[in-house]
Amino acid sequence: MSEKNREGKRTARERLAVEREKQKSAEKRRRGLIVGASVVGVLGLAAVIGVVAANADKEDRSDAAGPVVAPSGALGKDGTAIPVGKQDAKATLTVWEDFRCPACKVFEQEYSPTIHELTEAGQLKVEYHLVTLIDGGMGGTGSRNAANAAACAQDAGHFADYHDVLFGNQPMESDDAFADNGKLIELAGKVDGLDTPAFRSCVEDGKHNGWVAKSHEAFMKGGFNGTPTVLFDGRNIYQDRSMTPEKFKQMVQQADKG
């Protein structure tokens, strides 16, 4: 391996570690706010929470009012999983991601080459669940609109490629660029055969918005702490500091041997 490649891997691991620490800090702050509100009963905080809850409730009702249209081939208990890879693969990776989430992008940069290698070899299948956490925390609709567009790409048989394009062109977390359907359609041009009238209509109509809301609801009910949540054999490997793409590959290949 060249020095340049080694440096690139070290840099990716460092970014991954930084994003993990950000996630942990954010979660601690969230728990602190909840405890503070319940124990101290600060009226100002309660008012803010009330406003946020009211706005979230409005958005939930808006999504719930529309039909829950699952993308083609969706699997899982609630039909919220988009599968990638051969379904007879012995190893399964479950990934909960938000297209606006910086930590999700870092995970993809580090692990996607290995995931692609293993799925193409028939040793791994991946079930992607799409989440809208950043919309709730930062405001906007970019997480939802990007998730809807990815579901539209799944209808067209191009989910995996478009998924990678979205993360490869992810804006800053505070920039709600993915709320612009025109931007999402423009990015579809990077995937051969995806930018069709059917795809454009699906994106512009928000065909799968209700399904995206259902997927996010399943995430919340699952009690997960943040994105990405990456489960292998029931274990969140994203939280494992000793995990590397090579170690993950060995785990999958061991599972494939039965």
mmCIF file of C-alpha atoms in Angstrom:
data_model
loop_
_atom_site.group_PDB
_atom_site.id
_atom_site.type_symbol
_atom_site.label_atom_id
_atom_site.label_comp_id
_atom_site.label_asym_id
_atom_site.label_seq_id
_atom_site.Cartn_x
_atom_site.Cartn_y
_atom_site.Cartn_z
ATOM 1 C CA MET A 1 0.000 0.000 0.000
ATOM 2 C CA SER A 2 1.367 3.428 -0.914
ATOM 3 C CA GLU A 3 2.037 6.120 1.679
ATOM 4 C CA LYS A 4 -0.697 8.218 0.038
ATOM 5 C CA ASN A 5 -3.282 5.457 0.494
ATOM 6 C CA ARG A 6 -2.234 4.883 4.097
ATOM 7 C CA GLU A 7 -2.572 8.592 4.802
ATOM 8 C CA GLY A 8 -6.015 8.647 3.173
ATOM 9 C CA LYS A 9 -7.205 5.777 5.350
ATOM 10 C CA ARG A 10 -5.839 7.414 8.483
ATOM 11 C CA THR A 11 -7.613 10.641 7.585
ATOM 12 C CA ALA A 12 -10.911 8.841 7.013
ATOM 13 C CA ARG A 13 -10.597 7.039 10.353
ATOM 14 C CA GLU A 14 -9.856 10.319 12.096
ATOM 15 C CA ARG A 15 -12.947 11.931 10.538
ATOM 16 C CA LEU A 16 -15.029 8.952 11.602
ATOM 17 C CA ALA A 17 -13.757 9.266 15.182
ATOM 18 C CA VAL A 18 -14.536 13.000 15.223
ATOM 19 C CA GLU A 19 -18.082 12.434 13.993
ATOM 20 C CA ARG A 20 -18.587 9.724 16.636
ATOM 21 C CA GLU A 21 -17.550 12.175 19.336
ATOM 22 C CA LYS A 22 -19.925 14.808 17.926
ATOM 23 C CA GLN A 23 -22.770 12.289 18.021
ATOM 24 C CA LYS A 24 -21.972 11.370 21.646
ATOM 25 C CA SER A 25 -21.772 15.031 22.687
ATOM 26 C CA ALA A 26 -25.051 15.844 20.951
ATOM 27 C CA GLU A 27 -26.744 12.932 22.670
ATOM 28 C CA LYS A 28 -25.415 14.021 26.071
ATOM 29 C CA ARG A 29 -26.718 17.540 25.461
ATOM 30 C CA ARG A 30 -30.109 16.159 24.427
ATOM 31 C CA ARG A 31 -30.369 14.022 27.543
ATOM 32 C CA GLY A 32 -29.290 16.975 29.657
ATOM 33 C CA LEU A 33 -32.045 19.152 28.211
ATOM 34 C CA ILE A 34 -34.659 16.492 28.817
ATOM 35 C CA VAL A 35 -33.541 15.914 32.405
ATOM 36 C CA GLY A 36 -33.301 19.639 33.045
ATOM 37 C CA ALA A 37 -36.794 20.242 31.724
ATOM 38 C CA SER A 38 -38.343 17.442 33.781
ATOM 39 C CA VAL A 39 -36.504 18.137 37.057
ATOM 40 C CA VAL A 40 -36.168 21.902 37.066
ATOM 41 C CA GLY A 41 -39.300 22.648 35.059
ATOM 42 C CA VAL A 42 -37.845 25.666 33.275
ATOM 43 C CA LEU A 43 -40.756 27.437 31.618
ATOM 44 C CA GLY A 44 -38.696 28.901 28.782
ATOM 45 C CA LEU A 45 -37.320 25.505 27.813
ATOM 46 C CA ALA A 46 -40.762 23.978 28.098
ATOM 47 C CA ALA A 47 -42.117 26.626 25.761
ATOM 48 C CA VAL A 48 -39.411 25.936 23.205
ATOM 49 C CA ILE A 49 -40.013 22.211 23.440
ATOM 50 C CA GLY A 50 -43.727 22.856 23.008
ATOM 51 C CA VAL A 51 -43.160 24.861 19.838
ATOM 52 C CA VAL A 52 -40.837 22.227 18.404
ATOM 53 C CA ALA A 53 -43.281 19.462 19.284
ATOM 54 C CA ALA A 54 -46.166 21.392 17.724
ATOM 55 C CA ASN A 55 -44.248 21.966 14.520
ATOM 56 C CA ALA A 56 -43.133 18.337 14.403
ATOM 57 C CA ASP A 57 -46.723 17.257 14.952
ATOM 58 C CA LYS A 58 -47.882 19.412 12.048
ATOM 59 C CA GLU A 59 -45.259 17.885 9.791
ATOM 60 C CA ASP A 60 -46.155 14.363 10.939
ATOM 61 C CA ARG A 61 -49.857 14.969 10.241
ATOM 62 C CA SER A 62 -49.016 16.378 6.812
ATOM 63 C CA ASP A 63 -47.001 13.285 5.895
ATOM 64 C CA ALA A 64 -49.541 10.920 7.441
ATOM 65 C CA ALA A 65 -52.312 12.536 5.399
ATOM 66 C CA GLY A 66 -50.639 11.363 2.211
ATOM 67 C CA PRO A 67 -50.495 7.746 1.106
ATOM 68 C CA VAL A 68 -47.698 5.510 2.371
ATOM 69 C CA VAL A 69 -46.303 4.285 -0.932
ATOM 70 C CA ALA A 70 -43.351 1.962 -0.417
ATOM 71 C CA PRO A 71 -40.707 1.873 -3.143
ATOM 72 C CA SER A 72 -40.376 -1.180 -5.316
ATOM 73 C CA GLY A 73 -38.960 -4.188 -3.487
ATOM 74 C CA ALA A 74 -39.084 -2.661 0.003
ATOM 75 C CA LEU A 75 -38.743 -5.270 2.732
ATOM 76 C CA GLY A 76 -38.904 -5.609 6.496
ATOM 77 C CA LYS A 77 -41.534 -5.654 9.203
ATOM 78 C CA ASP A 78 -42.936 -2.259 8.227
ATOM 79 C CA GLY A 79 -41.796 -2.346 4.599
ATOM 80 C CA THR A 80 -39.236 0.356 5.373
ATOM 81 C CA ALA A 81 -36.045 -1.420 4.266
ATOM 82 C CA ILE A 82 -34.518 -0.931 0.822
ATOM 83 C CA PRO A 83 -32.474 -4.047 0.029
ATOM 84 C CA VAL A 84 -29.153 -4.103 -1.794
ATOM 85 C CA GLY A 85 -27.333 -7.308 -2.672
ATOM 86 C CA LYS A 86 -28.386 -10.907 -3.146
ATOM 87 C CA GLN A 87 -31.149 -11.844 -0.756
ATOM 88 C CA ASP A 88 -29.713 -15.322 -0.159
ATOM 89 C CA ALA A 89 -26.496 -13.850 1.281
ATOM 90 C CA LYS A 90 -25.844 -15.254 4.750
ATOM 91 C CA ALA A 91 -24.753 -11.938 6.276
ATOM 92 C CA THR A 92 -27.029 -8.918 6.667
ATOM 93 C CA LEU A 93 -26.065 -5.330 7.428
ATOM 94 C CA THR A 94 -28.826 -2.980 8.598
ATOM 95 C CA VAL A 95 -28.116 0.718 8.055
ATOM 96 C CA TRP A 96 -30.181 3.682 9.291
ATOM 97 C CA GLU A 97 -29.019 6.853 7.526
ATOM 98 C CA ASP A 98 -29.931 10.490 6.902
ATOM 99 C CA PHE A 99 -28.690 12.014 3.642
ATOM 100 C CA ARG A 100 -27.982 15.319 5.450
ATOM 101 C CA CYS A 101 -25.999 13.611 8.228
ATOM 102 C CA PRO A 102 -22.215 14.338 8.115
ATOM 103 C CA ALA A 103 -21.379 11.247 10.193
ATOM 104 C CA CYS A 104 -23.293 9.127 7.695
ATOM 105 C CA LYS A 105 -21.172 10.543 4.893
ATOM 106 C CA VAL A 106 -17.972 9.732 6.774
ATOM 107 C CA PHE A 107 -19.193 6.172 7.360
ATOM 108 C CA GLU A 108 -19.972 5.776 3.673
ATOM 109 C CA GLN A 109 -16.588 7.147 2.619
ATOM 110 C CA GLU A 110 -14.845 4.667 4.889
ATOM 111 C CA TYR A 111 -16.967 1.557 4.372
ATOM 112 C CA SER A 112 -18.753 1.770 1.017
ATOM 113 C CA PRO A 113 -15.910 0.235 -1.045
ATOM 114 C CA THR A 114 -15.903 -2.813 1.226
ATOM 115 C CA ILE A 115 -19.706 -2.994 1.295
ATOM 116 C CA HIS A 116 -19.825 -2.862 -2.504
ATOM 117 C CA GLU A 117 -17.198 -5.582 -2.766
ATOM 118 C CA LEU A 118 -19.078 -7.887 -0.409
ATOM 119 C CA THR A 119 -22.525 -7.320 -1.924
ATOM 120 C CA GLU A 120 -21.222 -7.870 -5.433
ATOM 121 C CA ALA A 121 -19.569 -11.107 -4.269
ATOM 122 C CA GLY A 122 -22.922 -12.306 -2.905
ATOM 123 C CA GLN A 123 -21.578 -12.486 0.642
ATOM 124 C CA LEU A 124 -23.554 -9.585 2.097
ATOM 125 C CA LYS A 125 -26.986 -8.046 1.759
ATOM 126 C CA VAL A 126 -27.698 -4.561 3.081
ATOM 127 C CA GLU A 127 -31.027 -3.181 4.277
ATOM 128 C CA TYR A 128 -31.102 0.613 4.159
ATOM 129 C CA HIS A 129 -33.578 2.579 6.276
ATOM 130 C CA LEU A 130 -33.904 6.313 5.586
ATOM 131 C CA VAL A 131 -34.218 8.826 8.418
ATOM 132 C CA THR A 132 -34.984 12.557 8.679
ATOM 133 C CA LEU A 133 -33.216 13.523 11.907
ATOM 134 C CA ILE A 134 -31.411 16.557 10.511
ATOM 135 C CA ASP A 135 -34.661 18.073 9.236
ATOM 136 C CA GLY A 136 -35.954 17.904 12.806
ATOM 137 C CA GLY A 137 -32.795 19.303 14.356
ATOM 138 C CA MET A 138 -31.738 21.913 11.789
ATOM 139 C CA GLY A 139 -35.049 22.611 10.083
ATOM 140 C CA GLY A 140 -35.934 22.174 6.438
ATOM 141 C CA THR A 141 -36.981 19.228 4.299
ATOM 142 C CA GLY A 142 -33.731 18.134 2.661
ATOM 143 C CA SER A 143 -33.511 14.843 4.524
ATOM 144 C CA ARG A 144 -37.070 13.951 3.566
ATOM 145 C CA ASN A 145 -36.810 15.091 -0.045
ATOM 146 C CA ALA A 146 -33.516 13.274 -0.565
ATOM 147 C CA ALA A 147 -34.966 10.119 0.991
ATOM 148 C CA ASN A 148 -38.002 10.379 -1.272
ATOM 149 C CA ALA A 149 -35.721 10.807 -4.309
ATOM 150 C CA ALA A 150 -33.692 7.765 -3.231
ATOM 151 C CA ALA A 151 -36.915 5.784 -2.991
ATOM 152 C CA CYS A 152 -37.783 6.980 -6.497
ATOM 153 C CA ALA A 153 -34.369 5.747 -7.615
ATOM 154 C CA GLN A 154 -35.188 2.386 -6.049
ATOM 155 C CA ASP A 155 -38.342 2.252 -8.205
ATOM 156 C CA ALA A 156 -36.092 2.735 -11.220
ATOM 157 C CA GLY A 157 -33.582 0.097 -10.094
ATOM 158 C CA HIS A 158 -30.806 2.595 -9.349
ATOM 159 C CA PHE A 159 -30.933 3.035 -5.566
ATOM 160 C CA ALA A 160 -27.368 1.975 -4.745
ATOM 161 C CA ASP A 161 -25.765 4.283 -7.324
ATOM 162 C CA TYR A 162 -27.968 7.261 -6.453
ATOM 163 C CA HIS A 163 -27.423 6.654 -2.727
ATOM 164 C CA ASP A 164 -23.681 7.025 -3.320
ATOM 165 C CA VAL A 165 -24.166 10.135 -5.462
ATOM 166 C CA LEU A 166 -26.216 11.830 -2.739
ATOM 167 C CA PHE A 167 -23.569 11.223 -0.091
ATOM 168 C CA GLY A 168 -20.820 12.175 -2.503
ATOM 169 C CA ASN A 169 -22.532 15.541 -3.073
ATOM 170 C CA GLN A 170 -23.819 16.134 0.452
ATOM 171 C CA PRO A 171 -24.055 19.850 1.355
ATOM 172 C CA MET A 172 -23.012 21.298 4.704
ATOM 173 C CA GLU A 173 -25.298 20.126 7.492
ATOM 174 C CA SER A 174 -26.768 23.624 7.885
ATOM 175 C CA ASP A 175 -27.378 23.962 4.133
ATOM 176 C CA ASP A 176 -30.780 22.541 3.186
ATOM 177 C CA ALA A 177 -29.785 22.193 -0.484
ATOM 178 C CA PHE A 178 -31.471 18.784 -0.819
ATOM 179 C CA ALA A 179 -34.827 20.465 -0.191
ATOM 180 C CA ASP A 180 -34.577 21.628 -3.809
ATOM 181 C CA ASN A 181 -36.061 18.895 -5.995
ATOM 182 C CA GLY A 182 -34.296 20.446 -8.966
ATOM 183 C CA LYS A 183 -30.959 19.742 -7.271
ATOM 184 C CA LEU A 184 -31.968 16.134 -6.606
ATOM 185 C CA ILE A 185 -32.966 15.690 -10.246
ATOM 186 C CA GLU A 186 -29.729 17.305 -11.388
ATOM 187 C CA LEU A 187 -27.757 14.780 -9.318
ATOM 188 C CA ALA A 188 -29.751 11.961 -10.912
ATOM 189 C CA GLY A 189 -27.978 12.891 -14.133
ATOM 190 C CA LYS A 190 -24.833 11.369 -12.629
ATOM 191 C CA VAL A 191 -26.488 7.920 -12.685
ATOM 192 C CA ASP A 192 -26.912 6.397 -16.137
ATOM 193 C CA GLY A 193 -30.566 5.878 -17.011
ATOM 194 C CA LEU A 194 -32.062 7.443 -13.871
ATOM 195 C CA ASP A 195 -33.131 10.902 -15.050
ATOM 196 C CA THR A 196 -36.406 9.952 -16.730
ATOM 197 C CA PRO A 197 -39.863 11.571 -16.781
ATOM 198 C CA ALA A 198 -41.078 8.905 -14.329
ATOM 199 C CA PHE A 199 -38.267 9.664 -11.892
ATOM 200 C CA ARG A 200 -38.784 13.410 -12.163
ATOM 201 C CA SER A 201 -42.499 13.066 -11.528
ATOM 202 C CA CYS A 202 -41.861 10.811 -8.530
ATOM 203 C CA VAL A 203 -39.449 13.341 -7.015
ATOM 204 C CA GLU A 204 -41.538 16.432 -7.708
ATOM 205 C CA ASP A 205 -44.756 14.827 -6.441
ATOM 206 C CA GLY A 206 -43.167 13.574 -3.226
ATOM 207 C CA LYS A 207 -44.562 10.147 -4.053
ATOM 208 C CA HIS A 208 -42.819 8.403 -1.157
ATOM 209 C CA ASN A 209 -42.974 11.173 1.475
ATOM 210 C CA GLY A 210 -45.471 9.203 3.565
ATOM 211 C CA TRP A 211 -43.238 6.154 3.407
ATOM 212 C CA VAL A 212 -40.221 8.232 4.486
ATOM 213 C CA ALA A 213 -42.199 9.457 7.505
ATOM 214 C CA LYS A 214 -43.052 5.847 8.334
ATOM 215 C CA SER A 215 -39.384 4.856 8.099
ATOM 216 C CA HIS A 216 -38.388 7.692 10.435
ATOM 217 C CA GLU A 217 -41.123 6.667 12.858
ATOM 218 C CA ALA A 218 -39.739 3.119 12.888
ATOM 219 C CA PHE A 219 -36.299 4.552 13.702
ATOM 220 C CA MET A 220 -37.678 6.503 16.654
ATOM 221 C CA LYS A 221 -39.604 3.505 17.952
ATOM 222 C CA GLY A 222 -36.425 1.455 17.692
ATOM 223 C CA GLY A 223 -34.821 3.593 20.388
ATOM 224 C CA PHE A 224 -31.687 4.292 18.368
ATOM 225 C CA ASN A 225 -29.423 7.135 19.497
ATOM 226 C CA GLY A 226 -28.422 8.698 16.179
ATOM 227 C CA THR A 227 -27.351 8.231 12.604
ATOM 228 C CA PRO A 228 -25.723 6.306 11.252
ATOM 229 C CA THR A 229 -26.908 3.276 13.166
ATOM 230 C CA VAL A 230 -25.171 0.295 11.564
ATOM 231 C CA LEU A 231 -26.197 -3.121 12.821
ATOM 232 C CA PHE A 232 -24.435 -6.381 12.055
ATOM 233 C CA ASP A 233 -25.605 -9.490 13.861
ATOM 234 C CA GLY A 234 -27.493 -7.218 16.273
ATOM 235 C CA ARG A 235 -24.380 -5.186 17.107
ATOM 236 C CA ASN A 236 -23.934 -1.502 16.293
ATOM 237 C CA ILE A 237 -20.554 -1.640 14.604
ATOM 238 C CA TYR A 238 -20.477 2.147 14.110
ATOM 239 C CA GLN A 239 -20.022 2.541 17.865
ATOM 240 C CA ASP A 240 -17.181 0.009 17.950
ATOM 241 C CA ARG A 241 -13.913 1.965 17.919
ATOM 242 C CA SER A 242 -11.959 -1.162 17.046
ATOM 243 C CA MET A 243 -13.985 -1.745 13.879
ATOM 244 C CA THR A 244 -12.341 -1.216 10.499
ATOM 245 C CA PRO A 245 -13.472 -2.071 6.968
ATOM 246 C CA GLU A 246 -11.004 -4.966 6.934
ATOM 247 C CA LYS A 247 -12.270 -6.336 10.241
ATOM 248 C CA PHE A 248 -15.847 -6.005 9.013
ATOM 249 C CA LYS A 249 -14.938 -7.836 5.815
ATOM 250 C CA GLN A 250 -13.498 -10.699 7.843
ATOM 251 C CA MET A 251 -16.684 -10.887 9.931
ATOM 252 C CA VAL A 252 -18.837 -11.104 6.808
ATOM 253 C CA GLN A 253 -16.631 -13.731 5.196
ATOM 254 C CA GLN A 254 -16.697 -15.783 8.379
ATOM 255 C CA ALA A 255 -20.495 -15.616 8.397
ATOM 256 C CA ASP A 256 -20.544 -16.608 4.746
ATOM 257 C CA LYS A 257 -18.629 -19.785 5.577
ATOM 258 C CA GLY A 258 -21.444 -20.691 7.931
#
